[in-house]
Short mmCIF file of C-alpha atoms in Angstrom, two decimals:
data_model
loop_
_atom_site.label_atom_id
_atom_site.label_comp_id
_atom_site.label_asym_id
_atom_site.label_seq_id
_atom_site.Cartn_x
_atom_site.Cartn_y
_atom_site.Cartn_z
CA UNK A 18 0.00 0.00 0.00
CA UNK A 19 2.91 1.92 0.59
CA UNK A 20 3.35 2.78 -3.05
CA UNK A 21 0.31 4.54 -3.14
CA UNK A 22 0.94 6.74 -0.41
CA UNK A 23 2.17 10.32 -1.02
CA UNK A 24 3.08 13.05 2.10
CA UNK A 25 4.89 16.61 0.58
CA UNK A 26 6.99 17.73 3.08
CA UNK A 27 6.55 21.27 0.87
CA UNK A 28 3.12 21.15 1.34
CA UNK A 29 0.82 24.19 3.57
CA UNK A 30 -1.44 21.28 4.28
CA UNK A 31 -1.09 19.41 7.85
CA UNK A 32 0.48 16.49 7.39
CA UNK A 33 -2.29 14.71 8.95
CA UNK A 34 -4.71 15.44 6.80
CA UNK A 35 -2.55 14.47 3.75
CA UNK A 36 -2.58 10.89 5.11
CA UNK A 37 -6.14 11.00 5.49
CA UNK A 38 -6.94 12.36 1.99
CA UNK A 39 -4.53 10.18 0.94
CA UNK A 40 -6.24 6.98 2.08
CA UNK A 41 -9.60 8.10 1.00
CA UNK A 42 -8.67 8.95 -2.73
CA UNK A 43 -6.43 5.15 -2.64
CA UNK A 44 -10.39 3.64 -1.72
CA UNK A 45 -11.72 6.12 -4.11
CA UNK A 46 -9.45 4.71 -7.21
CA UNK A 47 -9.93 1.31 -5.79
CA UNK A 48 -6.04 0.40 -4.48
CA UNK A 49 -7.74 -0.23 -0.96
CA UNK A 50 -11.52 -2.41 -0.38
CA UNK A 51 -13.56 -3.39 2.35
CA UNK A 52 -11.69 -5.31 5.30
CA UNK A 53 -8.51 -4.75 3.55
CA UNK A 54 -5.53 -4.27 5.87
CA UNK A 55 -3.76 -1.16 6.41
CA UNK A 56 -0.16 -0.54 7.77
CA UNK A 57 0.09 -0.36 11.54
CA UNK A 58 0.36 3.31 13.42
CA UNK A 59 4.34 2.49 14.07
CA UNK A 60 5.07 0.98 10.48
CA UNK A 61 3.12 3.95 8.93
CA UNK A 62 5.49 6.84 11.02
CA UNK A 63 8.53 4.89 10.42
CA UNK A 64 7.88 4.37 6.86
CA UNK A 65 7.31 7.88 6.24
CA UNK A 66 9.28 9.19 9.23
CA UNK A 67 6.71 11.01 10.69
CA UNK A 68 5.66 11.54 14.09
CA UNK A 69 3.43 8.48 16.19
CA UNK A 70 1.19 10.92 16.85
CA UNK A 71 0.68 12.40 13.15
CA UNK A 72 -0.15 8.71 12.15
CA UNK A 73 -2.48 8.77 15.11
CA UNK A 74 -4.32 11.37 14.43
CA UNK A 75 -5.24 10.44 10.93
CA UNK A 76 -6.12 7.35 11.72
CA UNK A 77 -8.39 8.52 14.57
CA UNK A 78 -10.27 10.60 11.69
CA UNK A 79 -10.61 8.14 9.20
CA UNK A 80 -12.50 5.97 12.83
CA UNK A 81 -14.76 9.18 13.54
CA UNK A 82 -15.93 8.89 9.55
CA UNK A 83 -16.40 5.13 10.39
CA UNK A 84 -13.59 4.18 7.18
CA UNK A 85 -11.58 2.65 8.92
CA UNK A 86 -11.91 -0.02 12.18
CA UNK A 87 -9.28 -1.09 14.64
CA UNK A 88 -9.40 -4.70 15.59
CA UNK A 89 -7.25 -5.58 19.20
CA UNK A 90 -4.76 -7.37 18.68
CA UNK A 91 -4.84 -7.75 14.50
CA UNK A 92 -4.33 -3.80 13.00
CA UNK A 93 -6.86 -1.70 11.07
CA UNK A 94 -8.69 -2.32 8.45
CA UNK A 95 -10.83 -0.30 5.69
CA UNK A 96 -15.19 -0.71 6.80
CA UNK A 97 -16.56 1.89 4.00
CA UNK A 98 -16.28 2.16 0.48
CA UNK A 99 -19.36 3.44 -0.77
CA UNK A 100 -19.72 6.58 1.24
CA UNK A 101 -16.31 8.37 0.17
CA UNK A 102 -17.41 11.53 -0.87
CA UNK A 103 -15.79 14.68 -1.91
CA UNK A 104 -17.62 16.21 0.88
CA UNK A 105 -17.99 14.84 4.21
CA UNK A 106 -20.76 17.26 6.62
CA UNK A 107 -21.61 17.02 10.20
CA UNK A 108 -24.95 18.36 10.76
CA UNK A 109 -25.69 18.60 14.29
CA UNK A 110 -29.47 19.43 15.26
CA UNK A 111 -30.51 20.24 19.32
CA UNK A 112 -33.37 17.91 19.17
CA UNK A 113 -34.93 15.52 16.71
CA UNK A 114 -38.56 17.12 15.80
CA UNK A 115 -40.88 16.87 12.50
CA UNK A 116 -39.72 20.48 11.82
CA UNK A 117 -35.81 19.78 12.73
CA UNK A 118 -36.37 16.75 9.74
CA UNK A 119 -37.84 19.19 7.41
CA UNK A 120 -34.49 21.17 8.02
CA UNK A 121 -32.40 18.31 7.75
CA UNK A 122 -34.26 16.13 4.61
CA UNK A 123 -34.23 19.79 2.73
CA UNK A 124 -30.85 20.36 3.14
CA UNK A 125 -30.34 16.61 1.91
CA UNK A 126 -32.31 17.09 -1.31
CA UNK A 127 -30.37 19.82 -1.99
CA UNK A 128 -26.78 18.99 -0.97
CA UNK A 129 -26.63 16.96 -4.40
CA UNK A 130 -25.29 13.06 -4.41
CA UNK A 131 -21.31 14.05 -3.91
CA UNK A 132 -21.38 14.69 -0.14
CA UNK A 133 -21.88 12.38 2.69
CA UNK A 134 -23.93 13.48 5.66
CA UNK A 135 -24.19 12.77 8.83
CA UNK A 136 -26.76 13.60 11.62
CA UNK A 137 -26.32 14.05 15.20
CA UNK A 138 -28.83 15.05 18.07
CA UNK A 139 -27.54 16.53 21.45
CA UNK A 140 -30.91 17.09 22.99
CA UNK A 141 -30.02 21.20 24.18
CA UNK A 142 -26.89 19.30 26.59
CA UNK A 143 -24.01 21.23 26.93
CA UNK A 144 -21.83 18.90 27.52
CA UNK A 145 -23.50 16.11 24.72
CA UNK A 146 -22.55 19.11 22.35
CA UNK A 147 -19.16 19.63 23.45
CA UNK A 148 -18.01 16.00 23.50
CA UNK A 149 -19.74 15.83 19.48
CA UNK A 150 -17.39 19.30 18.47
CA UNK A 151 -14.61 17.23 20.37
CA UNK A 152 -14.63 14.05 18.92
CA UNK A 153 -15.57 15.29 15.46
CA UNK A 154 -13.12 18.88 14.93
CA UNK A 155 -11.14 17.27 12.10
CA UNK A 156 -13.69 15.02 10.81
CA UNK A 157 -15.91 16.65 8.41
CA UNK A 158 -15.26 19.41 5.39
CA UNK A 159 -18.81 21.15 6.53
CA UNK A 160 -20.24 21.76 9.84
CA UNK A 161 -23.78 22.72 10.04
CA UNK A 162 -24.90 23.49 13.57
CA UNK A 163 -28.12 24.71 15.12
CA UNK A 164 -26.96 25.86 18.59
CA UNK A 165 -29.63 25.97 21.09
CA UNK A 166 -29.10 25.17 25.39
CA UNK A 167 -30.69 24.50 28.78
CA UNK A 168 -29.90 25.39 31.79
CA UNK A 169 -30.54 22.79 34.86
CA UNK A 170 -33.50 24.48 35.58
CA UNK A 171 -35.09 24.01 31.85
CA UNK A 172 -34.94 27.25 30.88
CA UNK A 173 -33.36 28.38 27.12
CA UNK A 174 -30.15 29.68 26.48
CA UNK A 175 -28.58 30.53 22.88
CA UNK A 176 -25.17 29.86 24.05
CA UNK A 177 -22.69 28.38 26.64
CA UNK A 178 -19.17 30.14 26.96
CA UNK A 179 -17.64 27.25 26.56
CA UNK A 180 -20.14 26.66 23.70
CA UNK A 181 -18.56 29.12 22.07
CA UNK A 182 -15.28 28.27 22.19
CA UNK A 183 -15.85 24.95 21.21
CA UNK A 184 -17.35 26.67 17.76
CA UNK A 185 -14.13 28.89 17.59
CA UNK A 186 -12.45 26.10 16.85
CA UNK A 187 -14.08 25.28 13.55
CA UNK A 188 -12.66 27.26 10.67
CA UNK A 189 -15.25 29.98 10.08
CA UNK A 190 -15.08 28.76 5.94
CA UNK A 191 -16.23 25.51 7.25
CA UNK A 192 -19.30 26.40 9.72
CA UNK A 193 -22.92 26.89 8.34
CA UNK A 194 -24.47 28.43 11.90
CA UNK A 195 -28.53 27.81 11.80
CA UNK A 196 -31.61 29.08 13.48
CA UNK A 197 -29.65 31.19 16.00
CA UNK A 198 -28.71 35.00 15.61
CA UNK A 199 -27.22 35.77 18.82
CA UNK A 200 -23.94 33.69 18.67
CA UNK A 201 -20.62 36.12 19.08
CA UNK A 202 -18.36 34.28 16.97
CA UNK A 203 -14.80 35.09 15.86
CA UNK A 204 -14.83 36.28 12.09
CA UNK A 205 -17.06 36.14 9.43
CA UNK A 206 -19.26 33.13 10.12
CA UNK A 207 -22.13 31.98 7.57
CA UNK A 208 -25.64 32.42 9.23
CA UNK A 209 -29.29 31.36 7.99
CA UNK A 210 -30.54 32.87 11.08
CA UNK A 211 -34.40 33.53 12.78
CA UNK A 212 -34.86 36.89 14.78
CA UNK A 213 -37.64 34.96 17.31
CA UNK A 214 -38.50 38.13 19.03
CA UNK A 215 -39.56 40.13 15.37
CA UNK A 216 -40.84 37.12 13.95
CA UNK A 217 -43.82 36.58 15.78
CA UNK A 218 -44.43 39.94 16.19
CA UNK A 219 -44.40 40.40 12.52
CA UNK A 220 -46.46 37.17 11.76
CA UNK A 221 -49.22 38.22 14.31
CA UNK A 222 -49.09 41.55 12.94
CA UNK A 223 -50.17 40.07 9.31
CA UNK A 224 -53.37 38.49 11.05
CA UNK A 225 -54.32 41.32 12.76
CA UNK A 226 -57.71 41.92 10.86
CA UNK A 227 -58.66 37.91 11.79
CA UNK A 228 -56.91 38.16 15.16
CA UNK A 229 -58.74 41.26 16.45
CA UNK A 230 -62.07 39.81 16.51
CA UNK A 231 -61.25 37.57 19.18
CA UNK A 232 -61.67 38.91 22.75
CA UNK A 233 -58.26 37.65 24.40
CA UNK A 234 -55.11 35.77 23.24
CA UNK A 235 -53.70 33.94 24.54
CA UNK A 236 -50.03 32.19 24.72
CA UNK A 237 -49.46 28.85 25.78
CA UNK A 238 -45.90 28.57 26.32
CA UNK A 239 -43.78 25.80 28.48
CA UNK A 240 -41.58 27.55 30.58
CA UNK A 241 -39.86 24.02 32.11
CA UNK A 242 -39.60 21.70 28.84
CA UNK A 243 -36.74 19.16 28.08
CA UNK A 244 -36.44 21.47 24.82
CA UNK A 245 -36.69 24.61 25.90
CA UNK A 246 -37.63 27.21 23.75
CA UNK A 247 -36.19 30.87 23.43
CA UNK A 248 -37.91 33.27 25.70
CA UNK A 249 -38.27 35.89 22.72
CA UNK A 250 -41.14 34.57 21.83
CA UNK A 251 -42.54 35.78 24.85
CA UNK A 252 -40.85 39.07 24.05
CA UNK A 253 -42.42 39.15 20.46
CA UNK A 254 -45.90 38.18 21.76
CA UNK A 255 -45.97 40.81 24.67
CA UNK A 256 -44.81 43.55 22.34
CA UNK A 257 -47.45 42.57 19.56
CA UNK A 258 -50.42 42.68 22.29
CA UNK A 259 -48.94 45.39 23.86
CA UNK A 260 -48.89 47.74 20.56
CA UNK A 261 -52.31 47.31 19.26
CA UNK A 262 -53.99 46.50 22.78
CA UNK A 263 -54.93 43.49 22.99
CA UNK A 264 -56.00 41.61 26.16
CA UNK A 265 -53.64 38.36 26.43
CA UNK A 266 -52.58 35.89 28.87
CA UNK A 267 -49.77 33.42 29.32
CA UNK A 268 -49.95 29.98 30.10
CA UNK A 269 -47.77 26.72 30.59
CA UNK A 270 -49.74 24.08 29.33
CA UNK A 271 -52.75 22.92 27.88
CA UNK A 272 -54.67 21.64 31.63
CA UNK A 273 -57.51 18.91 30.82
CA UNK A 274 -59.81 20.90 32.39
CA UNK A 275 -59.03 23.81 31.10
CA UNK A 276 -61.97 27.25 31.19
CA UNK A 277 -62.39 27.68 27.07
CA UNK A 278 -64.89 30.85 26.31
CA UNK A 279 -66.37 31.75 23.46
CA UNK A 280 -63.82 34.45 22.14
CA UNK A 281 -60.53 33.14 23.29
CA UNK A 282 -57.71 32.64 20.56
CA UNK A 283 -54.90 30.50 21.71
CA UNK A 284 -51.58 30.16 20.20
CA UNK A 285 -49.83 26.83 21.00
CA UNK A 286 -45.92 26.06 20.76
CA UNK A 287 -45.88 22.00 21.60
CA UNK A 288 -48.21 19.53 19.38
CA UNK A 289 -49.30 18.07 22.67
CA UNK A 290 -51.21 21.20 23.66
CA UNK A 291 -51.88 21.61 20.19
CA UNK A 292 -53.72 17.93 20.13
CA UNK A 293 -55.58 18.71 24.11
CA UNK A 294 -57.01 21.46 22.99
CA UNK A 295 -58.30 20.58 19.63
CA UNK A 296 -59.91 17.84 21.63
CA UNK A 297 -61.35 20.19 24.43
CA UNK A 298 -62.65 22.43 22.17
CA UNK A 299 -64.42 19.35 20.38
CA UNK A 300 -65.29 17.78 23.42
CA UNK A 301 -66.84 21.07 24.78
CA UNK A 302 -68.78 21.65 21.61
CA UNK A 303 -67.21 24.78 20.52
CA UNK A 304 -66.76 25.95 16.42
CA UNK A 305 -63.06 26.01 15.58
CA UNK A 306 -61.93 28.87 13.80
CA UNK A 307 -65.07 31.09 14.84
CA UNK A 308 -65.97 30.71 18.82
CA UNK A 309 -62.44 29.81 19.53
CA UNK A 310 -59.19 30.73 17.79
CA UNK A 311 -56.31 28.20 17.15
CA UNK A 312 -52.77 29.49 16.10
CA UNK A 313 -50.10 27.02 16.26
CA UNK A 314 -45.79 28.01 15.92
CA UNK A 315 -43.88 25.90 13.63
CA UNK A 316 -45.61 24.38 10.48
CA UNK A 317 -45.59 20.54 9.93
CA UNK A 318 -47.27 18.71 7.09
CA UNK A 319 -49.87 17.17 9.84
CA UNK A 320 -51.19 20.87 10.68
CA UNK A 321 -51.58 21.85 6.76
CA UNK A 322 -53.39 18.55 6.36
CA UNK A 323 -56.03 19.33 9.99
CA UNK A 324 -56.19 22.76 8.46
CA UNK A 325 -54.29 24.45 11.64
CA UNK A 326 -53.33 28.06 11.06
CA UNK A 327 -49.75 28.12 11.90
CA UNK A 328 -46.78 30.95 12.51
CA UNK A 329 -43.87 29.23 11.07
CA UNK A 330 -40.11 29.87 9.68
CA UNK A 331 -40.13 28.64 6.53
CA UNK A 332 -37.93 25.40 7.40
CA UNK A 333 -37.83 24.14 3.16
CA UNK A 334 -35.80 27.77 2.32
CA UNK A 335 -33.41 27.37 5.49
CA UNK A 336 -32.27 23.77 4.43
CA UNK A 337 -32.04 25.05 0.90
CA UNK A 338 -30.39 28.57 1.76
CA UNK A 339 -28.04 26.08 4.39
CA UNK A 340 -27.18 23.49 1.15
CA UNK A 341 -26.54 26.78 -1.23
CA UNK A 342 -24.04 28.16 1.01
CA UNK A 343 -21.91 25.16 0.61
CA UNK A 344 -21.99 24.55 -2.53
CA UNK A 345 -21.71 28.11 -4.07
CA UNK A 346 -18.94 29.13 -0.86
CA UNK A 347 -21.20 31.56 -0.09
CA UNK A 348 -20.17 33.91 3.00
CA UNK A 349 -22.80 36.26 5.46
CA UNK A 350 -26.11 36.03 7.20
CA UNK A 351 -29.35 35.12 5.62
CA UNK A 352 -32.50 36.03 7.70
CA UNK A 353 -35.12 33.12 6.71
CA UNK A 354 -38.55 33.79 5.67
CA UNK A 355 -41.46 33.66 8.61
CA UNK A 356 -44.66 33.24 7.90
CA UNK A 357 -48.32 33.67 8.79
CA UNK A 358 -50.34 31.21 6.89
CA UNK A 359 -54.00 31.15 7.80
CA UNK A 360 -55.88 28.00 7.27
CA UNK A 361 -59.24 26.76 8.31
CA UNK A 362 -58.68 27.51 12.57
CA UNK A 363 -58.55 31.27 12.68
#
């Protein structure tokens, strides 16, 4: 295999990651197959007369892209073939949701057939997120990241310090940055970002003529979730009933028992409130959509098909917009669409 192997001591490029690149194009021209054995880390540094550690290090990429396996006691050997790409992305999500998928299977569609991705959930935990950045800093050509936190106590916060350093570490022409605007990042960082506070504002703003028939409105937001979500949405909503006067109330959940009156317009963040409600309001005999309001945040395919007016990003364009800036190298911050789309609830 040796023969196939070439390291320029000239070269700007780590040596490291010529090894690496090196044993992916050898796979890619079909020198090296499945379960075929590669040189040891000592015979591979005194071959080349490189460090143990250089060898190391490349070899402990080529295990985080799952190419290569180590087997105690026998050496490495190659595991993949078929997914050697030209470019290898790490898209890292904060929770797995039908909206986070729309993201994610957009960006995939659009990405085209020469890339590899793969997809990792950290559930909003610090330290889940730091250990991912850790184990995969040299893995991938592309990081796409949609950073989003909790504290102990549940509550949202758009970054950690240490969160932050962590993303430092990327090289800023390799980092996509999704879904969160407030990130202080070294350099020139590409963003497809939402502005939470302005968005709802604005989308509640469009349905003001259908909104301000209803006597109160009200907010039902989870202030302790296991996926917190970011307290300008309060901010938004306030300011929006606030400005044109409208009575409003906020609420945690969606109770069984719940008081419903004839008037009452209630926005909904989680699909489980979403779903308690719709079956109060049956239950209780009350008209959707004319005796009582229902607005839900975040669009899914179920809520277009049950005719639920939603207040959504437009989660299609930001896997697109994400896809586009990697394939055209395209630099800057993109503010994605938001929506008020009124349906058969409102």
């Amino acid at each position: 295999m040796f023969k196939y192997i070439e390291i320029d001591e000239n070269s700007r490029i780590p040596k490291y990651r010529q090894i690496v690149e090196s044993i992916i194009n050898n796979i890619s021209h079909g020198h090296l197959k499945i379960d075929d054995k590669i040189p040891s880390i000592n015979s591979f540094s005194e071959e080349y007369i490189l460090s143990r550690d250089t060898v190391e290090k490349a070899y402990q990429i080529l295990k985080d892209r799952n190419i290569i396996t180590s087997v105690r006691g026998k050496g490495y050997y190659v595991t993949r073939t078929k997914l050697i790409s030209k470019v290898n992305i790490l898209f890292l999500v904060n929770k797995l949701s039908t909206y986070k998928m729309l993201i994610y299977n957009s960006f995939i569609n659009n990405i085209g057939g020469n890339s590899h991705t793969d997809l990792h959930i950290y559930h909003c935990d610090n330290s889940l997120f730091l250990n991912l950045i850790e184990k995969n800093i040299n893995a991938y050509d592309f990081y796409v990241i949609m950073p989003h936190f909790k504290t102990e106590g549940l509550n949202h916060v758009s970054y950690t310090e240490e969160a932050i350093k962590a993303l430092n570490r990327i090289p800023k022409d390799k980092l996509v940055i999704m879904d969160n605007n407030d990130l202080k990042l070294e350099g020139h960082v590409s963003e497809i970002y939402q502005d939470f506070e302005n968005d709802i504002y604005n989308a509640l703003k469009e349905g003001l003529d259908k909104i301000s028939r209803y006597k109160k409105l009200i907010l039902v937001y989870p202030h302790k979730s296991v996926y917190p979500y970011p307290k300008k949405i309060l901010y938004g909503f306030r300011k929006f009933c606030v400005a044109y006067n409208i009575d409003f109330e906020i609420l945690d959940e969606i109770i069984d028992d719940i008081v419903l009156k004839k008037g009452d317009l209630f926005i909904t963040i989680e699909e489980a409130d979403l779903v308690n409600l719709i079956n109060q309001i049956r239950e209780k005999e009350f008209i959707k959509g004319t005796e009582i309001g229902v607005i839900s945040y975040n669009d899914t395919p179920l809520k277009e098909l049950l005719g639920i007016t939603v207040i959504s990003t437009d989660f299609k364009v930001m896997g697109e917009s994400a896809a586009r800036m990697i394939l055209n190298k395209e630099k800057g911050k993109i503010k994605n669409p938001f929506n008020f789309i009124d349906r058969n609830s409102l």
